[in-house]
mmCIF file of N, CA and C in Angstrom:
data_model
loop_
_atom_site.group_PDB
_atom_site.id
_atom_site.type_symbol
_atom_site.label_atom_id
_atom_site.label_comp_id
_atom_site.label_asym_id
_atom_site.label_seq_id
_atom_site.Cartn_x
_atom_site.Cartn_y
_atom_site.Cartn_z
ATOM 1 N N GLN O 238 110.309 91.852 111.114
ATOM 2 C CA GLN O 238 109.476 91.215 110.115
ATOM 3 C C GLN O 238 108.113 91.875 110.076
ATOM 4 N N ALA O 239 107.573 91.949 108.878
ATOM 5 C CA ALA O 239 106.216 92.456 108.700
ATOM 6 C C ALA O 239 105.340 91.337 108.154
ATOM 7 N N GLN O 240 104.052 91.540 108.245
ATOM 8 C CA GLN O 240 103.093 90.576 107.714
ATOM 9 C C GLN O 240 102.012 91.322 106.956
ATOM 10 N N LEU O 241 101.489 90.667 105.926
ATOM 11 C CA LEU O 241 100.345 91.179 105.179
ATOM 12 C C LEU O 241 99.218 90.179 105.313
ATOM 13 N N VAL O 242 98.058 90.650 105.725
ATOM 14 C CA VAL O 242 96.899 89.780 105.886
ATOM 15 C C VAL O 242 95.783 90.274 104.984
ATOM 16 N N GLU O 243 95.295 89.364 104.133
ATOM 17 C CA GLU O 243 94.266 89.700 103.164
ATOM 18 C C GLU O 243 92.907 89.184 103.617
ATOM 19 N N SER O 244 91.880 89.782 103.065
ATOM 20 C CA SER O 244 90.522 89.283 103.273
ATOM 21 C C SER O 244 89.663 89.732 102.101
ATOM 22 N N GLY O 245 88.514 89.057 101.936
ATOM 23 C CA GLY O 245 87.533 89.540 100.971
ATOM 24 C C GLY O 245 87.331 88.702 99.731
ATOM 25 N N GLY O 246 88.053 87.615 99.558
ATOM 26 C CA GLY O 246 87.824 86.786 98.382
ATOM 27 C C GLY O 246 86.535 85.998 98.498
ATOM 28 N N GLY O 247 86.225 85.271 97.430
ATOM 29 C CA GLY O 247 85.025 84.449 97.462
ATOM 30 C C GLY O 247 84.527 84.115 96.075
ATOM 31 N N LEU O 248 83.287 83.599 96.044
ATOM 32 C CA LEU O 248 82.633 83.207 94.803
ATOM 33 C C LEU O 248 81.616 84.270 94.426
ATOM 34 N N VAL O 249 81.649 84.703 93.179
ATOM 35 C CA VAL O 249 80.741 85.748 92.719
ATOM 36 C C VAL O 249 80.326 85.439 91.283
ATOM 37 N N PRO O 250 79.095 85.712 90.896
ATOM 38 C CA PRO O 250 78.682 85.454 89.505
ATOM 39 C C PRO O 250 79.273 86.486 88.562
ATOM 40 N N PRO O 251 79.348 86.165 87.284
ATOM 41 C CA PRO O 251 79.832 87.146 86.300
ATOM 42 C C PRO O 251 79.031 88.440 86.376
ATOM 43 N N GLY O 252 79.740 89.551 86.315
ATOM 44 C CA GLY O 252 79.115 90.856 86.451
ATOM 45 C C GLY O 252 79.051 91.365 87.885
ATOM 46 N N GLY O 253 79.396 90.514 88.817
ATOM 47 C CA GLY O 253 79.339 90.891 90.224
ATOM 48 C C GLY O 253 80.557 91.678 90.682
ATOM 49 N N SER O 254 80.565 91.968 91.977
ATOM 50 C CA SER O 254 81.627 92.779 92.564
ATOM 51 C C SER O 254 82.182 92.102 93.809
ATOM 52 N N LEU O 255 83.444 92.400 94.073
ATOM 53 C CA LEU O 255 84.107 91.976 95.299
ATOM 54 C C LEU O 255 85.068 93.065 95.728
ATOM 55 N N ARG O 256 85.312 93.140 97.012
ATOM 56 C CA ARG O 256 86.308 94.070 97.548
ATOM 57 C C ARG O 256 87.331 93.285 98.343
ATOM 58 N N LEU O 257 88.573 93.391 97.943
ATOM 59 C CA LEU O 257 89.672 92.763 98.660
ATOM 60 C C LEU O 257 90.348 93.804 99.548
ATOM 61 N N SER O 258 90.740 93.349 100.735
ATOM 62 C CA SER O 258 91.436 94.233 101.668
ATOM 63 C C SER O 258 92.719 93.574 102.142
ATOM 64 N N CYS O 259 93.683 94.411 102.492
ATOM 65 C CA CYS O 259 94.971 93.908 102.958
ATOM 66 C C CYS O 259 95.533 94.905 103.958
ATOM 67 N N ALA O 260 95.994 94.389 105.093
ATOM 68 C CA ALA O 260 96.580 95.247 106.116
ATOM 69 C C ALA O 260 97.969 94.731 106.477
ATOM 70 N N ALA O 261 98.877 95.662 106.615
ATOM 71 C CA ALA O 261 100.244 95.333 107.009
ATOM 72 C C ALA O 261 100.413 95.561 108.504
ATOM 73 N N SER O 262 101.206 94.703 109.130
ATOM 74 C CA SER O 262 101.482 94.843 110.559
ATOM 75 C C SER O 262 102.889 94.324 110.833
ATOM 76 N N GLY O 263 103.339 94.549 112.069
ATOM 77 C CA GLY O 263 104.666 94.081 112.451
ATOM 78 C C GLY O 263 105.676 95.203 112.456
ATOM 79 N N SER O 264 106.920 94.823 112.214
ATOM 80 C CA SER O 264 108.020 95.775 112.238
ATOM 81 C C SER O 264 108.063 96.565 110.929
ATOM 82 N N ILE O 265 107.512 97.769 110.953
ATOM 83 C CA ILE O 265 107.401 98.579 109.738
ATOM 84 C C ILE O 265 107.866 100.007 110.018
ATOM 85 N N LEU O 266 108.886 100.428 109.307
ATOM 86 C CA LEU O 266 109.323 101.816 109.398
ATOM 87 C C LEU O 266 108.623 102.670 108.340
ATOM 88 N N SER O 267 108.434 102.094 107.163
ATOM 89 C CA SER O 267 107.798 102.834 106.080
ATOM 90 C C SER O 267 107.337 101.840 105.013
ATOM 91 N N ILE O 268 106.325 102.245 104.267
ATOM 92 C CA ILE O 268 105.829 101.426 103.162
ATOM 93 C C ILE O 268 105.864 102.252 101.892
ATOM 94 N N SER O 269 106.437 101.687 100.857
ATOM 95 C CA SER O 269 106.463 102.360 99.564
ATOM 96 C C SER O 269 105.256 101.877 98.753
ATOM 97 N N ALA O 270 105.481 101.248 97.638
ATOM 98 C CA ALA O 270 104.369 100.800 96.803
ATOM 99 C C ALA O 270 103.604 99.657 97.470
ATOM 100 N N MET O 271 102.308 99.640 97.232
ATOM 101 C CA MET O 271 101.450 98.519 97.625
ATOM 102 C C MET O 271 100.645 98.121 96.397
ATOM 103 N N GLY O 272 100.229 96.879 96.362
ATOM 104 C CA GLY O 272 99.470 96.491 95.180
ATOM 105 C C GLY O 272 98.870 95.109 95.286
ATOM 106 N N TRP O 273 98.309 94.698 94.168
ATOM 107 C CA TRP O 273 97.672 93.374 94.068
ATOM 108 C C TRP O 273 98.171 92.681 92.805
ATOM 109 N N TYR O 274 98.504 91.419 92.981
ATOM 110 C CA TYR O 274 98.844 90.539 91.879
ATOM 111 C C TYR O 274 97.854 89.381 91.900
ATOM 112 N N ARG O 275 97.804 88.637 90.805
ATOM 113 C CA ARG O 275 96.968 87.457 90.781
ATOM 114 C C ARG O 275 97.646 86.350 89.987
ATOM 115 N N GLN O 276 97.253 85.133 90.315
ATOM 116 C CA GLN O 276 97.792 83.976 89.618
ATOM 117 C C GLN O 276 96.673 82.974 89.367
ATOM 118 N N ALA O 277 96.412 82.738 88.107
ATOM 119 C CA ALA O 277 95.418 81.743 87.715
ATOM 120 C C ALA O 277 96.112 80.401 87.517
ATOM 121 N N PRO O 278 95.362 79.308 87.606
ATOM 122 C CA PRO O 278 95.973 77.982 87.416
ATOM 123 C C PRO O 278 96.705 77.876 86.083
ATOM 124 N N GLY O 279 97.951 77.420 86.139
ATOM 125 C CA GLY O 279 98.728 77.231 84.923
ATOM 126 C C GLY O 279 99.316 78.486 84.329
ATOM 127 N N LYS O 280 99.124 79.617 85.026
ATOM 128 C CA LYS O 280 99.634 80.884 84.505
ATOM 129 C C LYS O 280 100.600 81.514 85.497
ATOM 130 N N GLU O 281 101.386 82.470 85.008
ATOM 131 C CA GLU O 281 102.312 83.181 85.875
ATOM 132 C C GLU O 281 101.585 84.257 86.674
ATOM 133 N N ARG O 282 102.183 84.619 87.782
ATOM 134 C CA ARG O 282 101.626 85.702 88.591
ATOM 135 C C ARG O 282 101.742 87.003 87.803
ATOM 136 N N GLU O 283 100.675 87.799 87.818
ATOM 137 C CA GLU O 283 100.661 89.040 87.057
ATOM 138 C C GLU O 283 100.155 90.186 87.913
ATOM 139 N N LEU O 284 100.648 91.372 87.580
ATOM 140 C CA LEU O 284 100.209 92.576 88.266
ATOM 141 C C LEU O 284 98.767 92.890 87.893
ATOM 142 N N VAL O 285 97.981 93.242 88.904
ATOM 143 C CA VAL O 285 96.619 93.723 88.668
ATOM 144 C C VAL O 285 96.582 95.243 88.813
ATOM 145 N N ALA O 286 97.074 95.720 89.941
ATOM 146 C CA ALA O 286 97.097 97.158 90.196
ATOM 147 C C ALA O 286 98.092 97.439 91.308
ATOM 148 N N GLN O 287 98.662 98.637 91.284
ATOM 149 C CA GLN O 287 99.533 99.053 92.366
ATOM 150 C C GLN O 287 99.323 100.535 92.615
ATOM 151 N N ILE O 288 99.759 100.981 93.793
ATOM 152 C CA ILE O 288 99.554 102.372 94.178
ATOM 153 C C ILE O 288 100.763 102.843 94.968
ATOM 154 N N THR O 289 101.211 104.054 94.680
ATOM 155 C CA THR O 289 102.367 104.598 95.376
ATOM 156 C C THR O 289 101.960 105.109 96.757
ATOM 157 N N SER O 290 102.941 105.444 97.556
ATOM 158 C CA SER O 290 102.661 105.998 98.879
ATOM 159 C C SER O 290 101.933 107.341 98.768
ATOM 160 N N GLY O 291 102.091 108.006 97.652
ATOM 161 C CA GLY O 291 101.412 109.278 97.425
ATOM 162 C C GLY O 291 100.023 109.133 96.845
ATOM 163 N N GLY O 292 99.634 107.877 96.551
ATOM 164 C CA GLY O 292 98.274 107.634 96.077
ATOM 165 C C GLY O 292 98.112 107.552 94.574
ATOM 166 N N THR O 293 99.193 107.487 93.829
ATOM 167 C CA THR O 293 99.095 107.381 92.373
ATOM 168 C C THR O 293 98.900 105.921 91.977
ATOM 169 N N PRO O 294 97.785 105.601 91.312
ATOM 170 C CA PRO O 294 97.526 104.212 90.936
ATOM 171 C C PRO O 294 98.082 103.863 89.551
ATOM 172 N N ASN O 295 98.246 102.567 89.362
ATOM 173 C CA ASN O 295 98.647 102.059 88.060
ATOM 174 C C ASN O 295 97.923 100.735 87.881
ATOM 175 N N TYR O 296 97.297 100.547 86.711
ATOM 176 C CA TYR O 296 96.473 99.361 86.487
ATOM 177 C C TYR O 296 96.961 98.565 85.291
ATOM 178 N N ALA O 297 96.818 97.257 85.371
ATOM 179 C CA ALA O 297 96.984 96.418 84.198
ATOM 180 C C ALA O 297 95.834 96.710 83.246
ATOM 181 N N ASP O 298 96.061 96.492 81.972
ATOM 182 C CA ASP O 298 95.017 96.775 80.984
ATOM 183 C C ASP O 298 93.731 96.006 81.299
ATOM 184 N N THR O 299 93.880 94.798 81.806
ATOM 185 C CA THR O 299 92.705 93.972 82.105
ATOM 186 C C THR O 299 91.877 94.521 83.262
ATOM 187 N N ALA O 300 92.469 95.407 84.059
ATOM 188 C CA ALA O 300 91.783 95.949 85.224
ATOM 189 C C ALA O 300 91.232 97.360 84.999
ATOM 190 N N LYS O 301 91.738 98.038 84.013
ATOM 191 C CA LYS O 301 91.328 99.429 83.788
ATOM 192 C C LYS O 301 89.830 99.543 83.548
ATOM 193 N N GLY O 302 89.214 100.477 84.242
ATOM 194 C CA GLY O 302 87.795 100.727 84.070
ATOM 195 C C GLY O 302 86.889 99.836 84.896
ATOM 196 N N ARG O 303 87.455 98.772 85.474
ATOM 197 C CA ARG O 303 86.635 97.858 86.273
ATOM 198 C C ARG O 303 87.091 97.785 87.735
ATOM 199 N N PHE O 304 88.388 97.892 87.957
ATOM 200 C CA PHE O 304 88.945 97.773 89.306
ATOM 201 C C PHE O 304 89.442 99.129 89.784
ATOM 202 N N THR O 305 89.355 99.334 91.094
ATOM 203 C CA THR O 305 89.873 100.551 91.705
ATOM 204 C C THR O 305 90.705 100.187 92.920
ATOM 205 N N ILE O 306 91.942 100.654 92.940
ATOM 206 C CA ILE O 306 92.817 100.416 94.086
ATOM 207 C C ILE O 306 92.830 101.662 94.958
ATOM 208 N N SER O 307 92.843 101.449 96.265
ATOM 209 C CA SER O 307 92.900 102.564 97.201
ATOM 210 C C SER O 307 93.801 102.196 98.362
ATOM 211 N N ARG O 308 94.167 103.221 99.114
ATOM 212 C CA ARG O 308 95.162 102.991 100.158
ATOM 213 C C ARG O 308 94.904 103.913 101.330
ATOM 214 N N ASP O 309 95.122 103.393 102.530
ATOM 215 C CA ASP O 309 95.026 104.176 103.756
ATOM 216 C C ASP O 309 96.378 104.069 104.459
ATOM 217 N N ASN O 310 97.188 105.107 104.327
ATOM 218 C CA ASN O 310 98.540 105.033 104.883
ATOM 219 C C ASN O 310 98.526 104.945 106.405
ATOM 220 N N ALA O 311 97.584 105.605 107.026
ATOM 221 C CA ALA O 311 97.518 105.577 108.491
ATOM 222 C C ALA O 311 97.237 104.161 109.002
ATOM 223 N N LYS O 312 96.459 103.419 108.262
ATOM 224 C CA LYS O 312 96.119 102.048 108.657
ATOM 225 C C LYS O 312 97.038 101.022 108.019
ATOM 226 N N LYS O 313 97.975 101.479 107.194
ATOM 227 C CA LYS O 313 98.891 100.574 106.490
ATOM 228 C C LYS O 313 98.090 99.538 105.702
ATOM 229 N N ALA O 314 97.092 100.011 104.987
ATOM 230 C CA ALA O 314 96.163 99.108 104.314
ATOM 231 C C ALA O 314 95.972 99.494 102.857
ATOM 232 N N VAL O 315 95.651 98.493 102.072
ATOM 233 C CA VAL O 315 95.339 98.696 100.660
ATOM 234 C C VAL O 315 94.116 97.858 100.329
ATOM 235 N N ALA O 316 93.301 98.366 99.424
ATOM 236 C CA ALA O 316 92.088 97.662 99.045
ATOM 237 C C ALA O 316 91.956 97.649 97.530
ATOM 238 N N LEU O 317 91.226 96.663 97.040
ATOM 239 C CA LEU O 317 90.954 96.558 95.610
ATOM 240 C C LEU O 317 89.459 96.318 95.429
ATOM 241 N N GLN O 318 88.776 97.288 94.868
ATOM 242 C CA GLN O 318 87.364 97.148 94.534
ATOM 243 C C GLN O 318 87.267 96.627 93.110
ATOM 244 N N MET O 319 86.639 95.472 92.967
ATOM 245 C CA MET O 319 86.540 94.828 91.659
ATOM 246 C C MET O 319 85.085 94.778 91.235
ATOM 247 N N ASN O 320 84.770 95.409 90.128
ATOM 248 C CA ASN O 320 83.420 95.439 89.574
ATOM 249 C C ASN O 320 83.394 94.760 88.207
ATOM 250 N N SER O 321 82.206 94.441 87.751
ATOM 251 C CA SER O 321 82.030 93.822 86.428
ATOM 252 C C SER O 321 82.969 92.633 86.248
ATOM 253 N N LEU O 322 82.982 91.774 87.241
ATOM 254 C CA LEU O 322 83.907 90.643 87.220
ATOM 255 C C LEU O 322 83.561 89.654 86.116
ATOM 256 N N LYS O 323 84.615 89.065 85.551
ATOM 257 C CA LYS O 323 84.491 88.103 84.468
ATOM 258 C C LYS O 323 85.092 86.767 84.909
ATOM 259 N N PRO O 324 84.705 85.673 84.269
ATOM 260 C CA PRO O 324 85.327 84.380 84.604
ATOM 261 C C PRO O 324 86.851 84.412 84.484
ATOM 262 N N ASP O 325 87.378 85.195 83.564
ATOM 263 C CA ASP O 325 88.832 85.301 83.404
ATOM 264 C C ASP O 325 89.515 85.965 84.598
ATOM 265 N N ASP O 326 88.747 86.578 85.476
ATOM 266 C CA ASP O 326 89.326 87.179 86.677
ATOM 267 C C ASP O 326 89.548 86.147 87.774
ATOM 268 N N THR O 327 89.090 84.928 87.563
ATOM 269 C CA THR O 327 89.271 83.866 88.543
ATOM 270 C C THR O 327 90.758 83.594 88.757
ATOM 271 N N ALA O 328 91.183 83.701 90.016
ATOM 272 C CA ALA O 328 92.601 83.527 90.343
ATOM 273 C C ALA O 328 92.773 83.638 91.849
ATOM 274 N N VAL O 329 93.965 83.328 92.308
ATOM 275 C CA VAL O 329 94.355 83.669 93.667
ATOM 276 C C VAL O 329 94.967 85.070 93.613
ATOM 277 N N TYR O 330 94.451 85.938 94.450
ATOM 278 C CA TYR O 330 94.913 87.324 94.483
ATOM 279 C C TYR O 330 95.843 87.524 95.673
ATOM 280 N N TYR O 331 96.984 88.141 95.411
ATOM 281 C CA TYR O 331 98.005 88.348 96.437
ATOM 282 C C TYR O 331 98.236 89.844 96.654
ATOM 283 N N CYS O 332 98.250 90.210 97.901
ATOM 284 C CA CYS O 332 98.620 91.566 98.283
ATOM 285 C C CYS O 332 100.141 91.670 98.292
ATOM 286 N N TYR O 333 100.640 92.831 97.936
ATOM 287 C CA TYR O 333 102.079 93.067 97.861
ATOM 288 C C TYR O 333 102.391 94.423 98.484
ATOM 289 N N ALA O 334 103.545 94.494 99.158
ATOM 290 C CA ALA O 334 103.992 95.784 99.685
ATOM 291 C C ALA O 334 105.518 95.805 99.740
ATOM 292 N N LEU O 335 106.071 96.940 99.429
ATOM 293 C CA LEU O 335 107.515 97.151 99.561
ATOM 294 C C LEU O 335 107.729 97.896 100.884
ATOM 295 N N ILE O 336 108.335 97.201 101.826
ATOM 296 C CA ILE O 336 108.364 97.671 103.208
ATOM 297 C C ILE O 336 109.794 97.870 103.689
ATOM 298 N N GLN O 337 109.982 98.988 104.364
ATOM 299 C CA GLN O 337 111.249 99.222 105.059
ATOM 300 C C GLN O 337 111.054 98.727 106.491
ATOM 301 N N ASP O 338 111.629 97.554 106.787
ATOM 302 C CA ASP O 338 111.429 96.994 108.114
ATOM 303 C C ASP O 338 112.628 97.205 109.040
ATOM 304 N N ILE O 339 113.775 97.492 108.460
ATOM 305 C CA ILE O 339 114.926 97.941 109.231
ATOM 306 C C ILE O 339 115.557 99.104 108.465
ATOM 307 N N PRO O 340 116.295 99.969 109.134
ATOM 308 C CA PRO O 340 116.830 101.150 108.444
ATOM 309 C C PRO O 340 117.623 100.785 107.194
ATOM 310 N N ASN O 341 117.375 101.544 106.131
ATOM 311 C CA ASN O 341 118.098 101.421 104.868
ATOM 312 C C ASN O 341 117.870 100.091 104.150
ATOM 313 N N THR O 342 116.842 99.372 104.524
ATOM 314 C CA THR O 342 116.562 98.082 103.882
ATOM 315 C C THR O 342 115.087 97.996 103.513
ATOM 316 N N TRP O 343 114.829 97.784 102.233
ATOM 317 C CA TRP O 343 113.460 97.614 101.735
ATOM 318 C C TRP O 343 113.290 96.171 101.257
ATOM 319 N N ARG O 344 112.198 95.562 101.661
ATOM 320 C CA ARG O 344 111.934 94.179 101.267
ATOM 321 C C ARG O 344 110.530 94.069 100.682
ATOM 322 N N PRO O 345 110.366 93.191 99.697
ATOM 323 C CA PRO O 345 109.017 92.901 99.206
ATOM 324 C C PRO O 345 108.330 91.885 100.108
ATOM 325 N N TYR O 346 107.094 92.157 100.460
ATOM 326 C CA TYR O 346 106.307 91.243 101.268
ATOM 327 C C TYR O 346 105.055 90.853 100.498
ATOM 328 N N TRP O 347 104.604 89.639 100.743
ATOM 329 C CA TRP O 347 103.416 89.104 100.084
ATOM 330 C C TRP O 347 102.428 88.578 101.109
ATOM 331 N N GLY O 348 101.163 88.749 100.802
ATOM 332 C CA GLY O 348 100.136 88.118 101.604
ATOM 333 C C GLY O 348 100.020 86.649 101.275
ATOM 334 N N GLN O 349 99.134 85.968 101.986
ATOM 335 C CA GLN O 349 98.997 84.524 101.823
ATOM 336 C C GLN O 349 98.163 84.159 100.610
ATOM 337 N N GLY O 350 97.465 85.128 100.056
ATOM 338 C CA GLY O 350 96.621 84.897 98.889
ATOM 339 C C GLY O 350 95.180 84.642 99.280
ATOM 340 N N THR O 351 94.280 85.140 98.449
ATOM 341 C CA THR O 351 92.854 84.917 98.663
ATOM 342 C C THR O 351 92.221 84.532 97.324
ATOM 343 N N GLN O 352 91.396 83.502 97.362
ATOM 344 C CA GLN O 352 90.809 82.967 96.131
ATOM 345 C C GLN O 352 89.617 83.813 95.687
ATOM 346 N N VAL O 353 89.626 84.196 94.426
ATOM 347 C CA VAL O 353 88.483 84.848 93.792
ATOM 348 C C VAL O 353 88.012 83.944 92.666
ATOM 349 N N THR O 354 86.749 83.536 92.733
ATOM 350 C CA THR O 354 86.171 82.678 91.702
ATOM 351 C C THR O 354 84.952 83.366 91.119
ATOM 352 N N VAL O 355 84.969 83.556 89.807
ATOM 353 C CA VAL O 355 83.851 84.192 89.111
ATOM 354 C C VAL O 355 83.169 83.121 88.270
ATOM 355 N N SER O 356 81.987 82.742 88.690
ATOM 356 C CA SER O 356 81.290 81.645 88.031
ATOM 357 C C SER O 356 79.813 81.716 88.341
ATOM 358 N N SER O 357 79.017 81.275 87.372
ATOM 359 C CA SER O 357 77.574 81.205 87.607
ATOM 360 C C SER O 357 77.188 79.834 88.128
#
């Protein structure tokens, strides 16, 4: 079994910045894609950004130009730098990773979620 532990959420005024971090630990043979999803009250969980093991990022339209995803393969970690935050960015943010924890088996893992609130 692997685990994902997130940190970095909080309350920030509109226009502010936050950095979310996530580290994977446990039984891990390899990690493929890593990313961040979010879920606002009453809405479905949606992709914010993801990054391949080779470092190629992909962003939701709502994140382009404001958020930057990065990854440290040696540390099994992924981060999301969020700038120019808007009230619509308020949500619980979840770290995601596709992990090979036993040979020939890949499983999706999720973090526990971290609350991001953008409000004055």
